[in-house]
Coordinates of C-alpha atoms in Angstrom, one line a residue:
X751 CA 6.9 -29.7 -22.3
X752 CA 3.9 -31.9 -22.8
X753 CA 0.5 -30.1 -23.0
X754 CA -2.7 -31.6 -21.6
X755 CA -5.0 -33.1 -24.1
X756 CA -8.2 -32.0 -22.4
X757 CA -9.9 -29.1 -24.0
X758 CA -11.0 -25.7 -22.7
X759 CA -14.6 -25.0 -22.0
X760 CA -16.6 -24.8 -25.2
X761 CA -14.4 -27.3 -26.9
X762 CA -11.5 -24.9 -27.5
X763 CA -8.4 -26.9 -28.0
X764 CA -5.3 -25.9 -26.0
X765 CA -3.1 -26.8 -28.9
X766 CA -4.9 -24.4 -31.2
X767 CA -4.5 -21.4 -28.7
X768 CA -0.8 -22.4 -28.2
X769 CA -0.1 -22.4 -31.9
X770 CA -1.6 -19.0 -32.4
X771 CA 0.3 -17.5 -29.5
X772 CA 3.7 -19.1 -30.4
X773 CA 3.3 -17.6 -33.9
X774 CA 3.1 -14.1 -32.4
X775 CA 5.3 -14.3 -29.4
X776 CA 8.8 -15.2 -28.3
X777 CA 10.1 -16.9 -25.2
X778 CA 10.6 -14.2 -22.6
X779 CA 13.6 -14.4 -20.3
X780 CA 13.0 -15.1 -16.7
X781 CA 13.0 -12.0 -14.5
X782 CA 15.4 -12.1 -11.5
X783 CA 16.0 -10.0 -8.5
X784 CA 12.4 -9.1 -7.4
X785 CA 12.4 -11.5 -4.4
X786 CA 15.2 -9.9 -2.5
X787 CA 14.7 -6.4 -1.2
X788 CA 17.1 -3.6 -2.0
X789 CA 18.3 -2.2 1.3
X790 CA 19.6 1.4 1.5
X791 CA 21.4 3.3 4.2
X792 CA 21.5 7.1 4.5
X793 CA 23.6 8.3 1.5
X794 CA 24.9 11.3 3.6
X795 CA 28.1 11.6 5.6
X796 CA 28.8 11.5 9.3
X797 CA 27.0 9.6 12.1
X798 CA 23.5 9.9 10.6
X799 CA 20.5 8.6 12.4
X800 CA 16.7 8.4 12.0
X801 CA 16.9 7.6 8.2
X802 CA 13.6 6.1 7.2
X803 CA 11.4 7.6 10.0
X804 CA 9.2 8.9 7.2
X805 CA 8.7 7.5 3.7
X806 CA 6.5 8.3 0.7
X807 CA 6.3 6.9 -2.8
X808 CA 4.5 8.0 -5.9
X809 CA 5.1 6.4 -9.3
X810 CA 8.8 5.9 -9.9
X811 CA 9.9 8.3 -7.1
X812 CA 10.4 7.8 -3.4
X813 CA 11.2 10.2 -0.6
X814 CA 12.9 9.2 2.7
X815 CA 13.1 11.5 5.7
X816 CA 16.1 11.7 8.1
X817 CA 14.7 14.1 10.8
X818 CA 17.6 13.5 13.2
X819 CA 20.5 13.8 10.8
X820 CA 23.6 14.4 12.8
X821 CA 26.4 16.6 11.6
X822 CA 29.4 18.1 13.3
X823 CA 28.3 21.5 12.2
X824 CA 24.8 20.9 13.5
X825 CA 22.1 19.9 11.1
X826 CA 18.3 19.7 11.4
X827 CA 17.6 16.8 9.0
X828 CA 17.3 16.0 5.3
X829 CA 15.2 14.2 2.8
X830 CA 16.7 11.7 0.3
X831 CA 15.0 11.1 -3.1
X832 CA 15.3 7.8 -5.0
X833 CA 14.0 6.9 -8.4
X834 CA 13.2 3.4 -9.8
X835 CA 15.3 2.8 -12.8
X836 CA 14.6 -0.6 -14.4
X837 CA 13.8 -2.1 -11.0
X838 CA 16.8 -0.6 -9.2
X839 CA 16.2 2.3 -6.9
X840 CA 18.9 4.9 -7.5
X841 CA 19.7 8.0 -5.4
X842 CA 18.6 11.1 -7.2
X843 CA 19.0 14.0 -4.8
X844 CA 19.3 15.0 -1.2
X845 CA 17.4 18.0 0.1
X846 CA 18.9 19.7 3.1
X847 CA 16.9 21.5 5.7
X848 CA 16.5 25.1 4.5
X849 CA 18.1 27.7 6.7
X850 CA 14.7 29.4 6.9
X851 CA 12.9 26.3 8.2
X852 CA 11.6 26.8 11.7
X853 CA 11.1 24.1 14.2
X854 CA 13.9 21.5 13.5
X855 CA 13.4 17.8 12.9
X856 CA 13.1 18.5 9.1
X857 CA 12.0 15.2 7.5
X858 CA 9.9 13.8 10.3
X859 CA 7.0 13.8 7.8
X860 CA 7.1 13.6 4.0
X861 CA 4.5 13.2 1.2
X862 CA 5.0 13.0 -2.6
X863 CA 2.5 13.8 -5.3
X864 CA 4.0 13.8 -8.8
X865 CA 6.8 16.3 -8.8
X866 CA 5.7 18.0 -5.6
X867 CA 7.2 17.2 -2.2
X868 CA 6.0 18.3 1.2
X869 CA 8.4 18.1 4.2
X870 CA 7.4 18.7 7.8
X871 CA 9.0 18.5 11.2
X872 CA 7.7 16.9 14.4
X873 CA 5.9 19.6 16.4
X874 CA 7.2 22.2 13.9
X875 CA 6.2 25.6 12.9
X876 CA 6.4 25.2 9.1
X877 CA 6.0 22.8 6.2
X878 CA 8.4 23.2 3.3
X879 CA 7.2 22.7 -0.3
X880 CA 9.6 21.5 -3.0
X881 CA 9.0 21.0 -6.7
X882 CA 11.1 19.4 -9.4
X883 CA 11.9 21.9 -12.2
X884 CA 14.3 21.2 -15.0
X885 CA 15.7 18.2 -13.1
X886 CA 16.4 20.2 -9.8
X887 CA 14.4 20.2 -6.6
X888 CA 13.6 23.7 -5.6
X889 CA 12.1 25.1 -2.4
X890 CA 9.1 26.9 -3.9
X891 CA 6.9 27.7 -0.9
X892 CA 6.5 27.5 2.8
X893 CA 3.3 26.6 4.8
X894 CA 3.6 28.6 8.0
X895 CA 1.6 28.3 11.2
X896 CA 1.0 32.0 11.1
X897 CA -1.3 31.5 8.1
X898 CA -3.7 29.8 10.5
X899 CA -4.6 31.8 13.6
X900 CA -4.3 29.9 16.8
X901 CA -2.1 27.1 15.4
X902 CA 1.0 26.6 17.5
X903 CA 2.6 23.5 15.9
X904 CA 2.0 22.0 12.5
X905 CA 3.5 19.3 10.2
X906 CA 3.5 16.1 12.2
X907 CA 1.5 14.3 9.4
X908 CA 1.0 15.1 5.7
X909 CA -1.2 14.0 2.8
X910 CA -1.8 15.4 -0.7
X911 CA -4.4 14.8 -3.5
X912 CA -5.1 16.2 -6.9
X913 CA -8.7 17.3 -7.7
X914 CA -9.8 18.4 -11.1
X915 CA -8.8 22.0 -10.4
X916 CA -6.2 22.1 -7.7
X917 CA -3.8 20.3 -5.4
X918 CA -5.0 19.8 -1.8
X919 CA -2.7 19.3 1.2
X920 CA -3.8 18.1 4.6
X921 CA -1.3 19.1 7.4
X922 CA -1.7 17.5 10.8
X923 CA -1.2 19.6 13.9
X924 CA -1.8 17.3 16.9
X925 CA -0.1 19.4 19.5
X926 CA -2.0 22.6 18.7
X927 CA -4.6 24.0 21.1
X928 CA -3.0 22.4 24.2
X929 CA -2.9 18.9 22.5
X930 CA -6.5 18.9 21.4
X931 CA -5.1 19.1 17.9
X932 CA -6.2 20.2 14.5
X933 CA -5.6 19.7 10.8
X934 CA -5.1 22.5 8.3
X935 CA -6.0 22.6 4.6
X936 CA -3.7 24.2 1.9
X937 CA -4.7 24.5 -1.7
X938 CA -2.5 25.1 -4.7
X939 CA -4.1 26.6 -7.8
X940 CA -2.9 29.0 -10.5
X941 CA -2.3 31.7 -7.8
X942 CA 0.0 29.4 -5.8
X943 CA -0.5 27.9 -2.3
X944 CA -3.4 29.4 -0.4
X945 CA -4.5 28.8 3.3
X946 CA -7.8 27.0 3.7
X947 CA -9.9 25.9 6.5
X948 CA -8.8 24.5 9.9
X949 CA -10.4 21.2 10.8
X950 CA -11.0 20.3 14.5
X951 CA -12.8 17.5 16.3
X952 CA -16.5 18.5 16.6
X953 CA -17.0 16.6 19.8
X954 CA -14.4 18.7 21.6
X955 CA -12.5 15.9 23.2
X956 CA -9.5 17.2 25.1
X957 CA -5.9 16.0 24.7
X958 CA -7.0 13.8 21.7
X959 CA -4.0 14.8 19.5
X960 CA -6.3 15.2 16.5
X961 CA -4.1 15.3 13.5
X962 CA -1.5 12.7 14.5
X963 CA -2.3 10.9 11.3
X964 CA -4.0 12.1 8.1
X965 CA -5.0 10.6 4.8
X966 CA -6.9 11.9 1.8
X967 CA -8.5 10.0 -1.1
X968 CA -6.7 10.4 -4.4
X969 CA -9.6 12.4 -5.8
X970 CA -9.6 14.7 -2.8
X971 CA -13.3 14.2 -2.1
X972 CA -12.9 12.7 1.4
X973 CA -10.2 12.8 4.0
X974 CA -9.6 11.2 7.4
X975 CA -7.9 12.5 10.6
X976 CA -6.7 10.3 13.4
X977 CA -7.0 11.3 17.1
X978 CA -5.3 8.3 18.8
X979 CA -5.6 9.8 22.3
X980 CA -9.2 10.8 22.1
X981 CA -10.9 9.8 25.3
X982 CA -7.4 9.1 26.6
X983 CA -8.5 8.4 30.2
X984 CA -10.5 5.4 29.0
X985 CA -8.9 2.1 27.9
X986 CA -10.8 2.4 24.6
X987 CA -8.9 5.5 23.4
X988 CA -8.8 6.9 19.9
X989 CA -11.0 8.0 17.1
X990 CA -10.9 8.8 13.4
X991 CA -12.8 11.7 11.9
X992 CA -14.0 11.6 8.3
X993 CA -14.6 14.7 6.3
X994 CA -16.2 15.2 2.9
X995 CA -15.8 18.0 0.4
X996 CA -19.0 20.1 0.3
X997 CA -18.6 22.7 -2.5
X998 CA -15.2 24.3 -1.9
X999 CA -14.6 23.3 1.7
X1000 CA -14.5 20.2 3.9
X1001 CA -17.2 19.4 6.4
X1002 CA -17.7 16.6 8.9
X1003 CA -19.2 13.3 7.8
X1004 CA -18.6 10.7 10.6
X1005 CA -16.6 9.9 13.6
X1006 CA -15.3 6.3 13.9
X1007 CA -14.5 4.9 17.4
X1008 CA -13.2 1.5 18.3
X1009 CA -15.5 -1.5 18.1
X1010 CA -14.3 -5.0 18.6
X1011 CA -15.4 -8.6 18.3
X1012 CA -16.8 -8.4 21.9
X1013 CA -18.5 -5.9 24.1
X1014 CA -15.4 -5.6 26.3
X1015 CA -12.7 -5.2 23.6
X1016 CA -10.0 -2.9 24.8
X1017 CA -8.4 -0.8 22.1
X1018 CA -5.6 1.8 22.4
X1019 CA -4.3 4.4 20.1
X1020 CA -7.1 3.8 17.5
X1021 CA -6.2 6.1 14.7
X1022 CA -2.5 6.2 15.2
X1023 CA -2.2 5.3 11.5
X1024 CA -4.7 5.9 8.6
X1025 CA -4.7 5.5 4.9
X1026 CA -7.5 5.6 2.3
X1027 CA -8.5 5.6 -1.3
X1028 CA -11.9 6.4 -3.0
X1029 CA -13.4 3.1 -1.7
X1030 CA -11.5 2.0 1.4
X1031 CA -10.4 3.5 4.7
X1032 CA -7.8 1.7 6.8
X1033 CA -7.2 2.5 10.5
X1034 CA -4.4 1.2 12.7
X1035 CA -4.8 0.6 16.4
X1036 CA -1.5 -0.1 18.0
X1037 CA -2.8 -1.7 21.2
X1038 CA -5.6 -4.1 22.1
X1039 CA -6.0 -6.5 25.0
X1040 CA -8.3 -9.0 23.3
X1041 CA -7.8 -11.5 21.7
X1042 CA -4.1 -10.9 21.9
X1043 CA -2.9 -8.7 24.8
X1044 CA -1.6 -5.4 23.5
X1045 CA -1.0 -7.0 20.1
X1046 CA -2.6 -4.3 18.0
X1047 CA -5.3 -4.4 15.3
X1048 CA -6.3 -2.9 11.9
X1049 CA -9.8 -1.9 11.0
X1050 CA -11.0 -1.7 7.4
X1051 CA -14.1 0.3 6.3
X1052 CA -15.9 0.8 3.0
X1053 CA -16.3 4.4 1.9
X1054 CA -19.3 5.3 -0.2
X1055 CA -22.1 7.8 -0.5
X1056 CA -24.3 5.9 1.9
X1057 CA -22.0 5.6 4.8
X1058 CA -18.8 4.0 6.1
X1059 CA -19.6 0.4 7.0
X1060 CA -17.0 -1.8 8.5
X1061 CA -15.4 -4.5 6.3
X1062 CA -13.0 -6.3 8.6
X1063 CA -10.8 -6.3 11.7
X1064 CA -7.3 -7.8 11.3
X1065 CA -5.1 -9.0 14.2
X1066 CA -1.4 -9.9 14.1
X1067 CA -1.0 -13.3 12.4
X1068 CA 1.9 -14.0 14.7
X1069 CA -0.3 -13.7 17.8
X1070 CA 2.5 -12.2 19.9
X1071 CA 2.5 -9.8 22.8
X1072 CA 2.9 -6.1 22.0
X1073 CA 4.5 -6.2 18.5
X1074 CA 3.1 -2.9 17.5
X1075 CA 0.8 -4.4 14.8
X1076 CA -1.1 -1.5 13.3
X1077 CA 1.4 1.2 14.1
X1078 CA 1.7 1.9 10.4
X1079 CA -0.5 1.0 7.4
X1080 CA -0.2 1.5 3.6
X1081 CA -3.0 0.8 1.2
X1082 CA -2.3 0.0 -2.5
X1083 CA -5.4 -0.9 -4.3
X1084 CA -6.3 -4.5 -3.4
X1085 CA -3.1 -4.8 -1.4
X1086 CA -2.5 -3.7 2.2
X1087 CA 0.7 -3.5 4.3
X1088 CA 0.6 -3.4 8.1
X1089 CA 3.7 -2.6 10.2
X1090 CA 4.6 -4.3 13.4
X1091 CA 7.9 -2.4 14.3
X1092 CA 8.2 -3.9 17.8
X1093 CA 8.1 -7.5 16.5
X1094 CA 11.0 -9.7 17.6
X1095 CA 13.9 -9.8 15.1
X1096 CA 13.8 -6.1 14.4
X1097 CA 10.3 -5.6 13.2
X1098 CA 8.0 -7.0 10.6
X1099 CA 5.5 -6.1 7.9
X1100 CA 2.4 -8.2 7.1
X1101 CA 0.9 -8.2 3.6
X1102 CA -2.8 -8.7 2.8
X1103 CA -4.7 -9.1 -0.4
X1104 CA -8.4 -8.4 -1.0
X1105 CA -10.2 -11.3 -2.6
X1106 CA -13.7 -12.4 -3.1
X1107 CA -13.5 -13.8 0.5
X1108 CA -12.3 -10.5 2.0
X1109 CA -8.9 -9.3 3.2
X1110 CA -6.6 -12.3 3.4
X1111 CA -3.1 -12.5 4.9
X1112 CA -0.5 -13.5 2.3
X1113 CA 3.0 -13.3 3.8
X1114 CA 5.4 -11.5 6.2
X1115 CA 8.3 -9.3 5.3
X1116 CA 11.2 -9.1 7.9
X1117 CA 14.2 -7.0 8.4
X1118 CA 17.7 -8.4 7.7
X1119 CA 19.0 -6.7 10.9
X1120 CA 18.0 -7.8 14.4
X1121 CA 16.9 -4.3 15.4
X1122 CA 15.8 -1.1 13.8
X1123 CA 12.0 -1.0 14.2
X1124 CA 11.5 -2.2 10.6
X1125 CA 7.9 -1.3 9.6
X1126 CA 7.7 2.0 11.6
X1127 CA 7.1 3.8 8.3
X1128 CA 5.4 2.4 5.2
X1129 CA 4.7 3.4 1.6
X1130 CA 3.2 1.4 -1.2
X1131 CA 2.6 2.1 -4.9
X1132 CA 1.7 -0.2 -7.9
X1133 CA 2.7 -3.4 -6.1
X1134 CA 6.0 -2.1 -4.7
X1135 CA 6.7 -1.4 -1.0
X1136 CA 9.0 1.0 0.8
X1137 CA 9.7 0.2 4.4
X1138 CA 11.6 2.3 7.0
X1139 CA 13.6 1.0 9.9
X1140 CA 14.8 4.2 11.4
X1141 CA 16.5 2.9 14.6
X1142 CA 19.2 0.6 13.4
X1143 CA 22.1 0.9 15.8
X1144 CA 25.7 0.0 15.6
X1145 CA 27.2 3.0 13.8
X1146 CA 30.2 4.9 15.0
X1147 CA 28.3 7.5 16.8
X1148 CA 26.1 7.2 19.9
X1149 CA 23.0 7.6 17.8
X1150 CA 20.9 5.0 16.0
X1151 CA 21.3 5.0 12.2
X1152 CA 18.4 3.9 10.0
X1153 CA 17.8 2.0 6.8
X1154 CA 15.0 1.4 4.3
X1155 CA 14.0 -1.6 2.2
X1156 CA 12.6 -1.4 -1.3
X1157 CA 10.5 -4.5 -2.3
X1158 CA 9.8 -4.8 -6.0
X1159 CA 6.7 -6.2 -7.6
X1160 CA 6.3 -9.9 -7.2
X1161 CA 2.7 -9.8 -8.4
X1162 CA 1.5 -7.5 -11.2
X1163 CA -1.8 -7.2 -13.0
X1164 CA -1.8 -6.5 -16.7
X1165 CA -3.8 -6.8 -19.9
X1166 CA -7.5 -5.9 -20.5
X1167 CA -10.5 -7.8 -19.4
X1168 CA -13.8 -7.1 -21.1
X1169 CA -17.2 -7.1 -19.4
X1170 CA -19.2 -10.4 -19.5
X1171 CA -22.9 -11.1 -19.3
X1172 CA -23.0 -10.0 -15.7
X1173 CA -22.0 -6.5 -16.7
X1174 CA -18.7 -6.8 -14.9
X1175 CA -15.2 -7.7 -16.1
X1176 CA -13.9 -10.8 -14.3
X1177 CA -10.9 -10.2 -12.0
X1178 CA -8.0 -12.6 -11.2
X1179 CA -6.2 -12.2 -7.9
X1180 CA -3.7 -14.3 -5.9
X1181 CA -3.4 -15.0 -2.2
X1182 CA -0.4 -16.5 -0.3
X1183 CA 3.4 -16.3 -0.5
X1184 CA 5.2 -16.4 -3.8
X1185 CA 7.8 -18.6 -2.2
X1186 CA 8.2 -22.1 -3.7
X1187 CA 9.2 -23.5 -0.3
X1188 CA 6.1 -22.1 1.4
X1189 CA 3.9 -23.7 -1.3
X1190 CA 0.7 -21.9 -0.2
X1191 CA -0.2 -19.7 -3.3
X1192 CA -3.8 -19.7 -4.6
X1193 CA -5.6 -18.0 -7.5
X1194 CA -9.1 -16.5 -7.3
X1195 CA -11.3 -15.5 -10.3
X1196 CA -14.2 -13.3 -9.4
X1197 CA -17.2 -11.6 -11.1
X1198 CA -17.6 -14.5 -13.5
X1199 CA -21.0 -15.7 -14.9
X1200 CA -22.5 -18.0 -12.2
X1201 CA -23.1 -21.6 -13.2
X1202 CA -20.6 -21.7 -16.0
X1203 CA -17.2 -23.4 -16.1
X1204 CA -13.7 -22.2 -16.6
X1205 CA -10.0 -23.1 -16.4
X1206 CA -6.8 -21.6 -15.0
X1207 CA -3.8 -21.6 -17.2
X1208 CA -0.2 -20.2 -17.3
X1209 CA 2.5 -19.3 -19.7
X1210 CA 6.0 -17.8 -19.9
X1211 CA 5.2 -14.8 -22.1
X1212 CA 2.9 -11.8 -22.3
X1213 CA 0.6 -11.2 -25.3
X1214 CA -2.7 -9.5 -25.9
X1215 CA -4.8 -11.2 -28.6
X1216 CA -8.6 -10.8 -29.3
X1217 CA -10.2 -14.2 -28.8
X1218 CA -13.9 -14.9 -28.7
X1219 CA -15.5 -12.3 -26.3
X1220 CA -12.2 -11.3 -24.6
X1221 CA -8.4 -11.1 -24.8
X1222 CA -5.9 -13.9 -24.4
X1223 CA -3.0 -12.4 -22.5
X1224 CA -0.6 -15.4 -22.1
X1225 CA 1.9 -16.8 -24.6
X1226 CA 5.2 -18.6 -24.8
X1227 CA 5.2 -22.0 -23.1
X1228 CA 1.7 -22.6 -22.0
X1229 CA -0.1 -25.2 -19.8
X1230 CA -3.4 -25.7 -18.2
X1231 CA -3.1 -25.9 -14.4
X1232 CA -6.1 -28.1 -13.6
X1233 CA -9.2 -29.6 -15.1
X1234 CA -12.1 -27.2 -15.9
X1235 CA -14.1 -26.3 -12.8
X1236 CA -17.6 -25.0 -12.1
X1237 CA -18.0 -21.3 -11.3
X1238 CA -19.9 -20.8 -8.0
X1239 CA -23.2 -19.0 -7.7
X1240 CA -21.3 -16.2 -6.2
X1241 CA -19.4 -15.9 -9.5
X1242 CA -15.9 -17.1 -8.5
X1243 CA -13.6 -20.0 -8.9
X1244 CA -10.3 -20.8 -7.1
X1245 CA -7.3 -22.9 -7.5
X1246 CA -4.5 -23.8 -5.0
X1247 CA -1.3 -23.9 -7.0
X1248 CA 0.9 -26.9 -6.3
X1249 CA 4.5 -25.6 -6.7
X1250 CA 6.1 -29.0 -6.5
X1251 CA 7.3 -29.5 -10.0
X1252 CA 7.5 -33.2 -9.6
X1253 CA 3.7 -33.5 -9.7
X1254 CA 2.1 -34.3 -13.0
X1255 CA -0.4 -31.3 -13.0
X1256 CA 2.5 -28.8 -12.7
X1257 CA 4.3 -28.2 -16.0
X1258 CA 7.9 -29.3 -15.6
X1259 CA 10.3 -26.4 -15.0
X1260 CA 7.5 -23.8 -14.8
X1261 CA 8.0 -22.8 -11.2
X1262 CA 11.6 -21.9 -10.6
X1263 CA 13.1 -19.3 -8.1
X1264 CA 13.4 -16.0 -10.0
X1265 CA 11.0 -17.0 -12.8
X1266 CA 8.2 -14.7 -13.7
X1267 CA 5.1 -16.7 -14.9
X1268 CA 1.8 -15.3 -16.2
X1269 CA -1.6 -16.6 -15.2
X1270 CA -5.2 -16.1 -16.6
X1271 CA -8.6 -17.6 -16.2
X1272 CA -10.8 -18.5 -19.2
X1273 CA -14.5 -19.2 -18.8
X1274 CA -17.7 -19.9 -20.6
X1275 CA -20.3 -17.2 -21.0
X1276 CA -23.3 -18.8 -22.8
X1277 CA -25.5 -15.8 -22.1
X1278 CA -23.2 -13.7 -24.3
X1279 CA -23.8 -16.0 -27.2
X1280 CA -23.5 -19.6 -28.3
X1281 CA -19.9 -20.8 -27.7
X1282 CA -18.7 -17.5 -26.2
X1283 CA -15.7 -17.5 -24.0
X1284 CA -14.1 -14.7 -22.0
X1285 CA -11.1 -14.1 -19.8
X1286 CA -10.0 -12.3 -16.7
X1287 CA -7.1 -9.9 -16.9
X1288 CA -3.7 -11.6 -16.3
X1289 CA -1.3 -11.8 -13.4
X1290 CA 2.5 -11.9 -13.6
X1291 CA 4.0 -13.6 -10.5
X1292 CA 7.7 -13.7 -9.8
X1293 CA 8.5 -16.8 -7.7
X1294 CA 11.0 -16.8 -4.8
X1295 CA 13.0 -19.7 -3.3

């Protein structure tokens, strides 16, 4: 492969960097199999159905609920556990509904945190707690409605977080108090699981089903509770209530109600789905009449100590009628999944990426089956996605069996970026599909020193070598992707990749289906010293056909 003769900013020769890297690295084999999802059916026996109605993922572990598991001897559901082993999800265990579990539909809600699993039932009376000990999953505790006076039904939605001193669980109870709803708090410390406060909507809206969806930030400082039927007699129904941790208990911070691009925006079921981290809150609204009739929407908010300002509103990229866009959401750092389980073809999931320009649509995931409500349940972790399609029909029984799809990492951030003269470490992100046929992938470098110049480059191997003011993270066969370009006054640069290997600016053979290529941006930083250069972190991208 021929390397470009042009030099990097600051007169750094590409040949010199390449010689250093090739001395310390070897050609890495291409990584295959990350483009195609791994589809899994219920591992149980009989005419099972509802598999994938609830899903959760944490680290290398995934939990899949089958709340309507059907057995000849009469069963009330189960939960299947899978573990990621070298990129392949393998069945690890199946947890049957305990005989003591009250309420049925075991597995209608699940949440994983480390080696702790919560399992609830739709409109149930209990939530079961399981913990992995010595390789086995044991039923270690039960959260019962009787621990909370006045709560009739609990467990429709679940979320957990770990604070510095304890584990906090939020349990939704949308059918309690004659459908006004509530959410209860449980805490696990050295004394075990203890009942905490009961959260209710402070505006006393009736029939709002407060607790239909819950989310909690990973640090446990804030949580959100959806009430998608709040103000249900109005076309603008739904609200999300945000609570903050004050001392040892949660108190109200803000109520968020629908707001659209126009004064007459008509939202429905705002708050049917919620997810959050320490900085971002995502709210799904399944129905909206404008700009697409009943098409659904997703609303994204910043979460900080000052308030909860709105970042963006997303609508279905397909622009179709009533596809259920926003019925489910899953936030994974700068990535976002949005389910549209009613989309034609059996459902769809849309992926978004946060860049310097905001939240941008990248691509769509579709089911392999023509039905199933693919996208009704979502989970995401570290660039991987778990998608439930719980209503796949065609089995031998009269019920609808389900399936789930595991999508592996096609984009992964790695290596260390050091702060530059702005005080920030520059960040590299990608937007667009990783499909060579789609040919719409772009790279964005942000938080770079304004007014400087930089260059995007790629290679086939990973390294981590100190170089000037940062770290060079790419090795093997290397090539510059374009001429050096100016960094904007906003501190970012971008490059649309041309995946047509016949063009001269694309290294021959670099972009191949199944190949994993590594990208980085190198830039000048004269304020850090004469001739200083720095780097973003690096991205690994696996290309699909």
